Coordinates of C-alpha atoms and ligand atoms in Angstrom, one line a residue:
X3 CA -82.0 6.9 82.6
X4 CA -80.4 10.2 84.0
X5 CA -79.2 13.0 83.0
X6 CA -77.9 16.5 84.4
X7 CA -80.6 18.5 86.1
X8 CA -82.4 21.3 86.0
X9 CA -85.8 19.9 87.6
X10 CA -87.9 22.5 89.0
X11 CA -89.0 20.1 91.4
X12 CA -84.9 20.3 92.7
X13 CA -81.9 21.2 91.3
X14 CA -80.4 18.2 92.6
X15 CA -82.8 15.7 90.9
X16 CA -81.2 13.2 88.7
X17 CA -84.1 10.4 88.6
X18 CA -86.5 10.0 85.9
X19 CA -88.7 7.5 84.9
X20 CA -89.0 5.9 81.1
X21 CA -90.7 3.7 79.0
X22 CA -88.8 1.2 76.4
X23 CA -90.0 -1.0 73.5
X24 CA -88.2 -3.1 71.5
X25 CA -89.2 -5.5 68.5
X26 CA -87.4 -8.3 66.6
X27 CA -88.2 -8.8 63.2
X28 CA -91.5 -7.6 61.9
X29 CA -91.9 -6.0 58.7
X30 CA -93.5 -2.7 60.6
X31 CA -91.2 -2.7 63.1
X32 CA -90.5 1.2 63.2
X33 CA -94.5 1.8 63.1
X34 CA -95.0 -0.9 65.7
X35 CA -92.6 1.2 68.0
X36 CA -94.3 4.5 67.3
X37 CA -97.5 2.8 68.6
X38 CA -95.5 1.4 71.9
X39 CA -93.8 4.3 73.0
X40 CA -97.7 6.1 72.5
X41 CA -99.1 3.5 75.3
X42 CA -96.1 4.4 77.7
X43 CA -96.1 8.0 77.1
X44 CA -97.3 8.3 80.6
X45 CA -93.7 6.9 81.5
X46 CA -91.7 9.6 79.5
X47 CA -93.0 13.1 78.1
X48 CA -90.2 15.2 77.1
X49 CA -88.5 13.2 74.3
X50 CA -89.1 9.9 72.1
X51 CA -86.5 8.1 70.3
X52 CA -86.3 5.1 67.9
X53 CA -83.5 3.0 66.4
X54 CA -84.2 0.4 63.8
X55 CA -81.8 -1.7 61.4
X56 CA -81.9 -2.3 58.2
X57 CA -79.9 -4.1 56.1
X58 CA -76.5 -2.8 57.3
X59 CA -77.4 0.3 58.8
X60 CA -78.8 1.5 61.7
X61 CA -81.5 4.4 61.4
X62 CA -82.1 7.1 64.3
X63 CA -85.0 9.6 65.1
X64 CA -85.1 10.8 68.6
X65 CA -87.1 14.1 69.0
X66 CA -87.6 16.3 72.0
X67 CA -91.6 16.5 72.4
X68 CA -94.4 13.7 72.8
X69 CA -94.9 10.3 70.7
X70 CA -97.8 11.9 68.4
X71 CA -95.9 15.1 68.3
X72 CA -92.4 13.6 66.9
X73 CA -93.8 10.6 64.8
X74 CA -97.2 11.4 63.7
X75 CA -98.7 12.6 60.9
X76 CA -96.7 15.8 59.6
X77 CA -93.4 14.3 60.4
X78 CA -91.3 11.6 58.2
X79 CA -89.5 10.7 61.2
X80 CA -91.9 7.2 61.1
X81 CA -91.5 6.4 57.4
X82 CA -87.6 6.8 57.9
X83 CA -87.7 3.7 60.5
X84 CA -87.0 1.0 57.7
X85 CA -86.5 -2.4 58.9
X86 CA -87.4 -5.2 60.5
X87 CA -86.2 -4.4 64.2
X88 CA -86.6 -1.5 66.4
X89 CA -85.7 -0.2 69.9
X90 CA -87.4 3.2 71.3
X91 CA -87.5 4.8 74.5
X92 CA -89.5 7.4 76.2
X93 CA -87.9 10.0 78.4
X94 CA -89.7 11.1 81.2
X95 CA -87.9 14.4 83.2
X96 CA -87.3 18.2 81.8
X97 CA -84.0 16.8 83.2
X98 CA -80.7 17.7 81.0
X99 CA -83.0 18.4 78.8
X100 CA -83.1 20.0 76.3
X101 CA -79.3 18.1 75.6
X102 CA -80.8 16.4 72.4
X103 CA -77.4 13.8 73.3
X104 CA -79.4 13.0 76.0
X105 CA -82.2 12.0 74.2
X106 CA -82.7 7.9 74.1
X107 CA -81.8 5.0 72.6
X108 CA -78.4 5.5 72.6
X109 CA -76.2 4.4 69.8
X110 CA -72.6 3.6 69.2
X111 CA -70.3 2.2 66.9
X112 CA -68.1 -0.4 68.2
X113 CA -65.1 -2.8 67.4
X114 CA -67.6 -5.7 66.2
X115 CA -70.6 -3.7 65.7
X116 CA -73.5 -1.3 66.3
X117 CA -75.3 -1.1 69.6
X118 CA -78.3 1.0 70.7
X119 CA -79.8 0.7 74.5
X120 CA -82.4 2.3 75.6
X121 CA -83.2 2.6 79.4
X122 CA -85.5 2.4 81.8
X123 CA -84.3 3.5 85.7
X124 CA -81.3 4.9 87.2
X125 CA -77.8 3.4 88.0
X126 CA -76.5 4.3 91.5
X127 CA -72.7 4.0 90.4
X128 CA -73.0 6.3 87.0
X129 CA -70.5 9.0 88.8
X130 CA -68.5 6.9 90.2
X131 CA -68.0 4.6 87.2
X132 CA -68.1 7.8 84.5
X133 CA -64.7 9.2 86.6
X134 CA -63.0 6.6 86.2
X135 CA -63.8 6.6 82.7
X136 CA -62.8 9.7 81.9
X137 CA -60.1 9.3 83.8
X138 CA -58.9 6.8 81.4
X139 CA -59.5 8.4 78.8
X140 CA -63.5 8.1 78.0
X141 CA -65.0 11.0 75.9
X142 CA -68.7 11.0 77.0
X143 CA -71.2 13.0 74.1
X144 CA -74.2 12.8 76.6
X145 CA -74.7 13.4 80.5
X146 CA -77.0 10.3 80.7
X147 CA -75.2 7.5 82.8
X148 CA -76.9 5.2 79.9
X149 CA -74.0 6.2 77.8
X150 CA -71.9 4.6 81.0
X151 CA -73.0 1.3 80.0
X152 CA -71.9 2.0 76.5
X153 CA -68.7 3.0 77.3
X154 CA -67.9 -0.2 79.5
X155 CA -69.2 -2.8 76.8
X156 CA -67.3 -1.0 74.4
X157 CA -64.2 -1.1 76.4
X158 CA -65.1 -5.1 78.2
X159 CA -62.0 -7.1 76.7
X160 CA -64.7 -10.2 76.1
X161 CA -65.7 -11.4 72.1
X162 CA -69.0 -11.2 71.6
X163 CA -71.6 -8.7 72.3
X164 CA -74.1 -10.5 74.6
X165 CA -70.5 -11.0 76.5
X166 CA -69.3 -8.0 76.5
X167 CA -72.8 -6.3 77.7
X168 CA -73.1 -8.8 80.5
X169 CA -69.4 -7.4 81.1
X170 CA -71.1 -3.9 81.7
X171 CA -73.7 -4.6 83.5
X172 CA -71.9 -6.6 86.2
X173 CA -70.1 -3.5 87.0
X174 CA -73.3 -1.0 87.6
X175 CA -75.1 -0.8 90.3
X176 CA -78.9 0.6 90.3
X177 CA -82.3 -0.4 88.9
X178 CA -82.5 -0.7 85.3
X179 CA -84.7 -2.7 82.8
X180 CA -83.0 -2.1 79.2
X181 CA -83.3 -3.2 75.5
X182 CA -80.4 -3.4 73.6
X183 CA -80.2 -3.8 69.4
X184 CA -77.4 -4.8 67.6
X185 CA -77.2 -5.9 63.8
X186 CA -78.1 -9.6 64.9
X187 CA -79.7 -9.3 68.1
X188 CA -82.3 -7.6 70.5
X189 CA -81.8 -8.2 74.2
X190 CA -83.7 -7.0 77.1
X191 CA -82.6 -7.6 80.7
X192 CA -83.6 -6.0 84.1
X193 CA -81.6 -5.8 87.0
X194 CA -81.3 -8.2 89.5
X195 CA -83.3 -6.8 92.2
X196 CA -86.1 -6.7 89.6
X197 CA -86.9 -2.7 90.5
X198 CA -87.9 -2.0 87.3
X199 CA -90.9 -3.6 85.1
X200 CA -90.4 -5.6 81.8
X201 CA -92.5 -7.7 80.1
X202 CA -92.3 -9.7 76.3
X203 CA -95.2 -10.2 73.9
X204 CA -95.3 -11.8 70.7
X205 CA -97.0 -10.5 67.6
X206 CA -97.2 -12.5 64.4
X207 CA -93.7 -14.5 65.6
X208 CA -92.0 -11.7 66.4
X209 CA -90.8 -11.2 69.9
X210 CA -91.8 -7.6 71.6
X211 CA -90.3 -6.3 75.3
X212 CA -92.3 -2.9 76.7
X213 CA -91.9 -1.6 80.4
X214 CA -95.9 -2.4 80.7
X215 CA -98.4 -4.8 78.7
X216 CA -100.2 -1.9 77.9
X217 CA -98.1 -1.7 74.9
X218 CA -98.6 -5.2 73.9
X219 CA -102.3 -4.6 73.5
X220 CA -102.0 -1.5 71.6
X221 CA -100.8 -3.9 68.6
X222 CA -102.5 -6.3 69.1
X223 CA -99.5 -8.8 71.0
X224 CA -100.0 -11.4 73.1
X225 CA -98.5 -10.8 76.4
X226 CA -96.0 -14.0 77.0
X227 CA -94.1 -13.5 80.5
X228 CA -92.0 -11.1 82.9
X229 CA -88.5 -10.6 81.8
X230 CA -87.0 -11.8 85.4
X231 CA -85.2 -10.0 87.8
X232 CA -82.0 -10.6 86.9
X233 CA -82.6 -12.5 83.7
X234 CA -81.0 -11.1 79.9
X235 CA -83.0 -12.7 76.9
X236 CA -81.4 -12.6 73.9
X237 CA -83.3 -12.9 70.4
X238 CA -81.7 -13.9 67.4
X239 CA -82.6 -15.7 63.9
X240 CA -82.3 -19.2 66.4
X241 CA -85.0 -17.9 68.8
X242 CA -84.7 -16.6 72.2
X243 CA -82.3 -17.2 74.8
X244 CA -82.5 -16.6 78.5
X245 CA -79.5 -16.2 80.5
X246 CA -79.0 -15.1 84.9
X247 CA -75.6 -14.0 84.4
X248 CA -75.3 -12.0 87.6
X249 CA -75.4 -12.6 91.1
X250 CA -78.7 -13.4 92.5
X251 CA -80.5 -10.9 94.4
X252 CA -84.1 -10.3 96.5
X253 CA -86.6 -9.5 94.3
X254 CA -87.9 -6.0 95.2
X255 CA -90.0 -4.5 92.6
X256 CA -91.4 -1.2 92.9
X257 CA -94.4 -0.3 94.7
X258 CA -94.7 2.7 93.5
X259 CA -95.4 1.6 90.1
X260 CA -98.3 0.1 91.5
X261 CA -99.4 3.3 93.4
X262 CA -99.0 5.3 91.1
X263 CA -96.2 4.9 87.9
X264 CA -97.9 2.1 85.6
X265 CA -101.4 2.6 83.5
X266 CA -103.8 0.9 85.1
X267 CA -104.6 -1.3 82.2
X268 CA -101.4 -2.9 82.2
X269 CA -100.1 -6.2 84.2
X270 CA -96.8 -6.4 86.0
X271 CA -95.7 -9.4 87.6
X272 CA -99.2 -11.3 87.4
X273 CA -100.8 -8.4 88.9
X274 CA -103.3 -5.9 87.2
X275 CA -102.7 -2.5 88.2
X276 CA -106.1 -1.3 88.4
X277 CA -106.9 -4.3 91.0
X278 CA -103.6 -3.6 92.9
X279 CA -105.5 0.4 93.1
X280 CA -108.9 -0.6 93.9
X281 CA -107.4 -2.8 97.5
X282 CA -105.2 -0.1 98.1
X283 CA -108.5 1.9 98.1
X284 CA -110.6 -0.3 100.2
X285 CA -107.9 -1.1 102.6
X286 CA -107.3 2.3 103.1
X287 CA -111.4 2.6 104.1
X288 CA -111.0 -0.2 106.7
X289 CA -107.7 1.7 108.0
X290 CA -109.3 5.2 108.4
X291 CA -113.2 5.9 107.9
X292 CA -115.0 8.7 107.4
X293 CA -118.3 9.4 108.0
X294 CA -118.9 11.6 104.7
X295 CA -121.2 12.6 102.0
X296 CA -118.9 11.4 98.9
X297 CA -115.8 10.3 97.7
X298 CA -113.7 12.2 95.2
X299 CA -110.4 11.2 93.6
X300 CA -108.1 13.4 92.6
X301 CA -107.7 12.7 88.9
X302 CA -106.7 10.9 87.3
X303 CA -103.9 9.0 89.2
X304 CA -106.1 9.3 92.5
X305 CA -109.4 7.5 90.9
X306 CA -108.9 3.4 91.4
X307 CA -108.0 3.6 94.5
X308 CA -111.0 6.2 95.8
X309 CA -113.0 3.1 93.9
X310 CA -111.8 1.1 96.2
X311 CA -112.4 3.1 99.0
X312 CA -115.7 4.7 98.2
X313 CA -116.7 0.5 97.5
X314 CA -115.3 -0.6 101.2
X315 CA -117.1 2.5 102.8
X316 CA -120.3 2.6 101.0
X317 CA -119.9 6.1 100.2
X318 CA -121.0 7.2 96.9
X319 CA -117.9 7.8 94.1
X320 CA -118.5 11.2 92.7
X321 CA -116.1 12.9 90.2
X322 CA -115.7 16.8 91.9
X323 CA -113.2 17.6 90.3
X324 CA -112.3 17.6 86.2
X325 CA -109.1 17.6 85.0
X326 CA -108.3 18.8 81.9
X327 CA -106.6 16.5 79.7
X328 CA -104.9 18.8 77.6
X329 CA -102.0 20.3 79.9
X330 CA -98.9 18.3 80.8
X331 CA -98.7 16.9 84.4
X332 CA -98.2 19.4 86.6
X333 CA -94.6 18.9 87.9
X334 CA -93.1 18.6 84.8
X335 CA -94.2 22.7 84.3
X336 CA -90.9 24.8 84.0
X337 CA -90.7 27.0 87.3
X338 CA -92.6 27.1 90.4
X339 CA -95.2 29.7 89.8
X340 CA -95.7 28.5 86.9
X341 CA -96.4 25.1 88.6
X342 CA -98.7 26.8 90.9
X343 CA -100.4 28.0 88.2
X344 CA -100.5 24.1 86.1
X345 CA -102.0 22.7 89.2
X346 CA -105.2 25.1 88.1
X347 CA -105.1 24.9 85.3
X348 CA -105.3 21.6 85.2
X349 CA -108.1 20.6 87.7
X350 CA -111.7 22.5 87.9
X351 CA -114.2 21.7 90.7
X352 CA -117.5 20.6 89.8
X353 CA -119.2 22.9 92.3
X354 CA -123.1 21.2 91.6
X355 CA -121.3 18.3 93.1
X356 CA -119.5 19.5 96.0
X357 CA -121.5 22.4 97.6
X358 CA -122.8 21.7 101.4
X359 CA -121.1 18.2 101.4
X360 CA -119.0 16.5 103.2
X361 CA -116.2 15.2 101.3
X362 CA -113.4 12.3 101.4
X363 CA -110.8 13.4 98.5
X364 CA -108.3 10.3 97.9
X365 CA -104.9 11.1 95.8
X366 CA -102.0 8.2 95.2
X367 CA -99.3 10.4 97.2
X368 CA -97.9 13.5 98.8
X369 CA -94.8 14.5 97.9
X370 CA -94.5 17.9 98.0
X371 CA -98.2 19.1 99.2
X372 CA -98.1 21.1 96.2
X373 CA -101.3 19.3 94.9
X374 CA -103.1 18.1 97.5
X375 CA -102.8 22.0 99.4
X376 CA -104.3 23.6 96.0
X377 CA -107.2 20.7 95.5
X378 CA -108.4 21.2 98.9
X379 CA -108.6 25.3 99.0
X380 CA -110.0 24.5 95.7
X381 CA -112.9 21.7 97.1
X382 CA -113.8 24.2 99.8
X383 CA -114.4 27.3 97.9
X384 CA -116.7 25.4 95.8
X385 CA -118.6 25.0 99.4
X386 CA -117.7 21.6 100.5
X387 CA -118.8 20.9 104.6
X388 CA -115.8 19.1 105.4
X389 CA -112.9 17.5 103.5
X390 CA -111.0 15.0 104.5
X391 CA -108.0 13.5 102.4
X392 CA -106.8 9.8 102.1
X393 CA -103.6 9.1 100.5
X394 CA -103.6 5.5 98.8
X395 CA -99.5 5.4 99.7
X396 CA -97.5 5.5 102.7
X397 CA -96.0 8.8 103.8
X398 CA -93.2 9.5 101.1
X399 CA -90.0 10.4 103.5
X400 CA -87.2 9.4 101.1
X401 CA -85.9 10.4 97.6
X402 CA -85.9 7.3 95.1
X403 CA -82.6 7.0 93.6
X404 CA -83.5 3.8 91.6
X405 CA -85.9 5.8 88.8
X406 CA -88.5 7.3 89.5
X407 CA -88.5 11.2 90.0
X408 CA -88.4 12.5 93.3
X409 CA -87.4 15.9 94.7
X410 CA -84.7 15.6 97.1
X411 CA -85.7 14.2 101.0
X412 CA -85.8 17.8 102.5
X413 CA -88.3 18.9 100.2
X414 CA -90.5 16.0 101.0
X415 CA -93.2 17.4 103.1
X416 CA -93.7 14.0 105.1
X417 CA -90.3 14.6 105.9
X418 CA -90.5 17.8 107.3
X419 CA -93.7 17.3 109.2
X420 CA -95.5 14.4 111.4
X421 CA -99.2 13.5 109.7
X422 CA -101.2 16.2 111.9
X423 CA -98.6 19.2 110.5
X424 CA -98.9 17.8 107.2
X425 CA -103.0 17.9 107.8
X426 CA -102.6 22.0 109.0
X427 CA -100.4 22.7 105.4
X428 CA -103.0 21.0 103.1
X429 CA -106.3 22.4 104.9
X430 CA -107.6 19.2 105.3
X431 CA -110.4 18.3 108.5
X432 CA -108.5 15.3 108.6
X433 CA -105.6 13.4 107.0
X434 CA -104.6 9.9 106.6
X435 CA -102.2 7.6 104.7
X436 CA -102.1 4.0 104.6
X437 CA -100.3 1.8 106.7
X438 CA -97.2 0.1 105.9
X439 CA -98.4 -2.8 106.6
X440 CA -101.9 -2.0 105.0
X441 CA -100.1 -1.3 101.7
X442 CA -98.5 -5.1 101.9
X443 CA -102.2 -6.5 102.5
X444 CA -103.5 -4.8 99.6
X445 CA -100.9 -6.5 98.4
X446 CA -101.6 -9.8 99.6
X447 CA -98.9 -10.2 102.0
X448 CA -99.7 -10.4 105.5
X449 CA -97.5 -7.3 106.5
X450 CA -94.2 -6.1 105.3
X451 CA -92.1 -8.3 108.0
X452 CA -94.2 -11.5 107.4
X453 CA -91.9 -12.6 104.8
X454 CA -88.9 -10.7 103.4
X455 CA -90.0 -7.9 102.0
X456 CA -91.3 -8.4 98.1
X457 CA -90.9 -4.9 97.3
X458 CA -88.8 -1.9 96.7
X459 CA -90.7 0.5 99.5
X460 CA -87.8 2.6 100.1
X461 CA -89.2 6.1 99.4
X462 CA -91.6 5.2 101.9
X463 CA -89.1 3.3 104.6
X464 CA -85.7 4.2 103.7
X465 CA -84.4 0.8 103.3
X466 CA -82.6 0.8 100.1
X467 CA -82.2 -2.3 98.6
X468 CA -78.8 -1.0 96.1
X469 CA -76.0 -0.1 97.4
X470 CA -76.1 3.9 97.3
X471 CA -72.6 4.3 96.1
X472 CA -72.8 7.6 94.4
X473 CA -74.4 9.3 97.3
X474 CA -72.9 11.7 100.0
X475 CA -74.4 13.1 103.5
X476 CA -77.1 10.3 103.7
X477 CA -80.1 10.6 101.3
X478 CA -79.1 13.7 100.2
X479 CA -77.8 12.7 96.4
X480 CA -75.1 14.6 94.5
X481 CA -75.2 16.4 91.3
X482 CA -73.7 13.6 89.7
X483 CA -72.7 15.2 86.0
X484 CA -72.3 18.7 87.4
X485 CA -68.6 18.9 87.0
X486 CA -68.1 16.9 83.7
X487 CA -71.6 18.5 81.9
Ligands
AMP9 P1 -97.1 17.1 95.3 O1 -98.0 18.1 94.7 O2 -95.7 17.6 95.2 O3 -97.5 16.7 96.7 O4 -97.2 15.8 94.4 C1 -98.2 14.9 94.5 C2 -98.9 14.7 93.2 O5 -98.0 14.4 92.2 C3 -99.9 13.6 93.3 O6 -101.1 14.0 92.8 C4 -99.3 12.5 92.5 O7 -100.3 11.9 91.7 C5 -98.3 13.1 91.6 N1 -97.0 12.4 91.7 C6 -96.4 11.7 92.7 N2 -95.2 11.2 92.3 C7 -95.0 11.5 91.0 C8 -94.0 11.3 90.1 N3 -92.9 10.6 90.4 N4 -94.1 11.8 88.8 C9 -95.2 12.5 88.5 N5 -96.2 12.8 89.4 C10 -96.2 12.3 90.6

């Protein structure tokens, strides 16, 4: 979802990513969620929210903070969350933040009912579509352009709800995978490129959608299937109902959760995470070795995939550097010194390891160069020989618009710079990324242009598979909700 902006890592920034969980009838519905939106609290830090039913009602608890923070012991925000079905949502970005409107799943009252969404990704027509709403009339209570999608199923002149939301989301552009509760029904539906993950479990009979499968196995349910690109399953008393009510589309799902986005424990489209890391890794070896001492991830993100490589190269895997579990990541830190500072705080070099060596350090991506400039000043005054980073993505060169939080394209260093400038900002002895094509073979596609592309790449290309209708002067997005927050 999105919201109005005030992202350190740019003013600009709309994109966040988010976790959502949804249950249909289980008698610990409301605790089941708790423990769901817990596993995909890597997706979403800054606020939680549940919405259950019970018997005529619907009952909210959305709270800025973590999962364990809002809903664990100390708080009655879990033992409020009666009923036997449940939507929750994690929200990622500092982003509009502190709005508590903002704060997901989203409820409304309409003509034949209640609905709550919660959302996972970011709709590229939210402006566009929110003028001509308020145009008419509209009275938004949030900046989030989830509310958008209320708004038009409120307002769709069809009869029934799975209508009328179909209605909606026919009109929105973007990436999203949502769950939606009403009195009778959850739904959950992703968009028809597929950007987004989505999968549904069963537990005990009851029917369970999470962004990743990592929250299936926290409660013990059995991962079924992928929602579809494209695809809206309904789940009522009768059972569950699949419908591809819009307009086929190429299924590009995003790489990035691969790289870097999903918990490695979890399965997305038949493909462990983990695994997808570790041949990143080892590709990345055959693509650019190094005759060195040790590898080194930068942790945690940065560790499958220096498996991999330190595997491929025969180089021992050493951890040199120790992060400390207990500070938030570092970007979502309020202002930039004090992000300087969260990059220290949060990683400590484990000089016994590093002194006189030779060192390969291998991270999931540059973005800014914050990280990757601070860790290697930090390897080399703990008396490493030589360091010499890997980066287990392409070159990022584009902002995402479709959810995942990016600073804007000019403050992407590997848009500023060519690979050896980049090398001179960071430190680094030497610098590499994978390939484009490299990243595809880890993949298990011959290249990118063997067959039509399979992914969503375009942070790393440019090639945008949804229309960018929101967006002025090229890349460079608006600040959608700046004149109506
Ligand atoms: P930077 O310091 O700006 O170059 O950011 C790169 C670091 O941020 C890497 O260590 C990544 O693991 C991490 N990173 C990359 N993309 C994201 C994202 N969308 N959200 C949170 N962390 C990220």
């Amino acid at each position: 979802m999105t919201g109005h902006s005030d992202h350190i890592w740019d003013q600009d920034t709309l994109h966040e990513e988010c976790g959502v969980f949804g249950i249909f009838d289980h008698a610990d519905a409301g605790a089941l969620s708790v423990l769901g939106l817990h596993a995909l609290q890597h997706r979403g830090q800054e606020a939680a929210g549940i919405v259950t039913y019970d018997e005529g009602h619907f009952i909210a608890e959305r709270h800025q903070g973590l999962v364990g923070d809002a809903f664990g012991r100390g708080s009655n925000a879990a033992k409020n969350l009666k009923g036997r079905f449940a939507i929750g949502h994690n929200r990622y970005s500092t982003a509009g933040g502190s709005r508590a409107s903002n704060i997901q799943p989203i409820f409304a009252d309409l003509a034949g009912g209640g609905l709550a969404i919660a959302h996972n990704g970011n709709l590229t027509n939210a402006h566009t579509l929110r003028q001509e709403l308020v145009a008419q009339g509209a009275i938004f209570q949030s900046t989030s352009d989830t509310e958008t999608i209320v708004h038009l199923t409120a307002r769709s002149p069809k009869q029934r709800i799975v209508e009328k939301l179909i209605d909606a989301l026919c009109q929105v552009e973007g990436a999203y995978s949502l769950v939606a509760l009403t009195s009778k029904k959850l739904i959950g539906v992703r968009d028809p490129n597929g950007v987004r993950p989505l999968v549904m479990g069963n537990l005990d009979g009851a029917t369970i959608f999470a962004s990743e499968t990592c929250a299936l196995d926290i409660i013990g349910a059995e991962y079924m299937r992928d929602v579809k690109p494209g695809e809206m399953v309904v789940v009522d008393k009768d059972g569950i109902h699949s419908h591809f009510p819009f307009k086929p589309q190429q299924h590009r799902f995003c790489v990035f959760e691969y790289i870097y986005f999903a918990r490695p424990d979890s399965t997305l489209e038949g493909r462990n995470v983990y695994q997808a890391r570790k041949n990143i890794g080892a590709v990345l070896a055959q693509e650019a070795p190094v005759i060195a001492d040790i590898v080194i991830p930068v942790p945690d993100s940065g560790v499958p995939a220096a498996l991999g490589f330190a595997n491929e190269a025969r180089i021992s895997f050493e951890l040199g550097i120790i992060r400390n579990h207990y500070v938030g990541r570092t970007f979502i830190e309020p202002s930039d010194s004090i992000r300087h500072l969260g990059v220290r705080l949060k990683h400590n070099p484990n000089r016994a390891m590093l002194k006189g060596k030779k060192v390969v350090l291998v991270d999931d991506s540059i973005v800014r160069g914050t990280t990757s400039k601070k860790i290697v000043a930090m390897v080399r005054d703990a008396g490493a020989a030589e360091v010499h980073f890997r980066v287990s993505s392409p070159p990022t060169t584009h902002s995402c618009f479709y959810g995942v939080d990016t600073p804007n394209t000019d403050d992407l260093l590997a848009h500023k710079m060519d690979v050896e400038q980049m090398r001179r900002f960071i430190g680094a002895d030497s610098l590499a990324f994978i390939s484009m094509n490299g990243l595809y073979r880890a993949m298990g596609q011959a290249d990118r242009n063997a067959a039509a592309p399979k992914f969503c790449d375009a942070c790393f290309t440019g090639d945008y598979p949804i229309a960018l209708t929101d967006i002025s002067g090229g890349t460079r997005q608006l600040s959608l909700l700046a004149d109506v927050a």
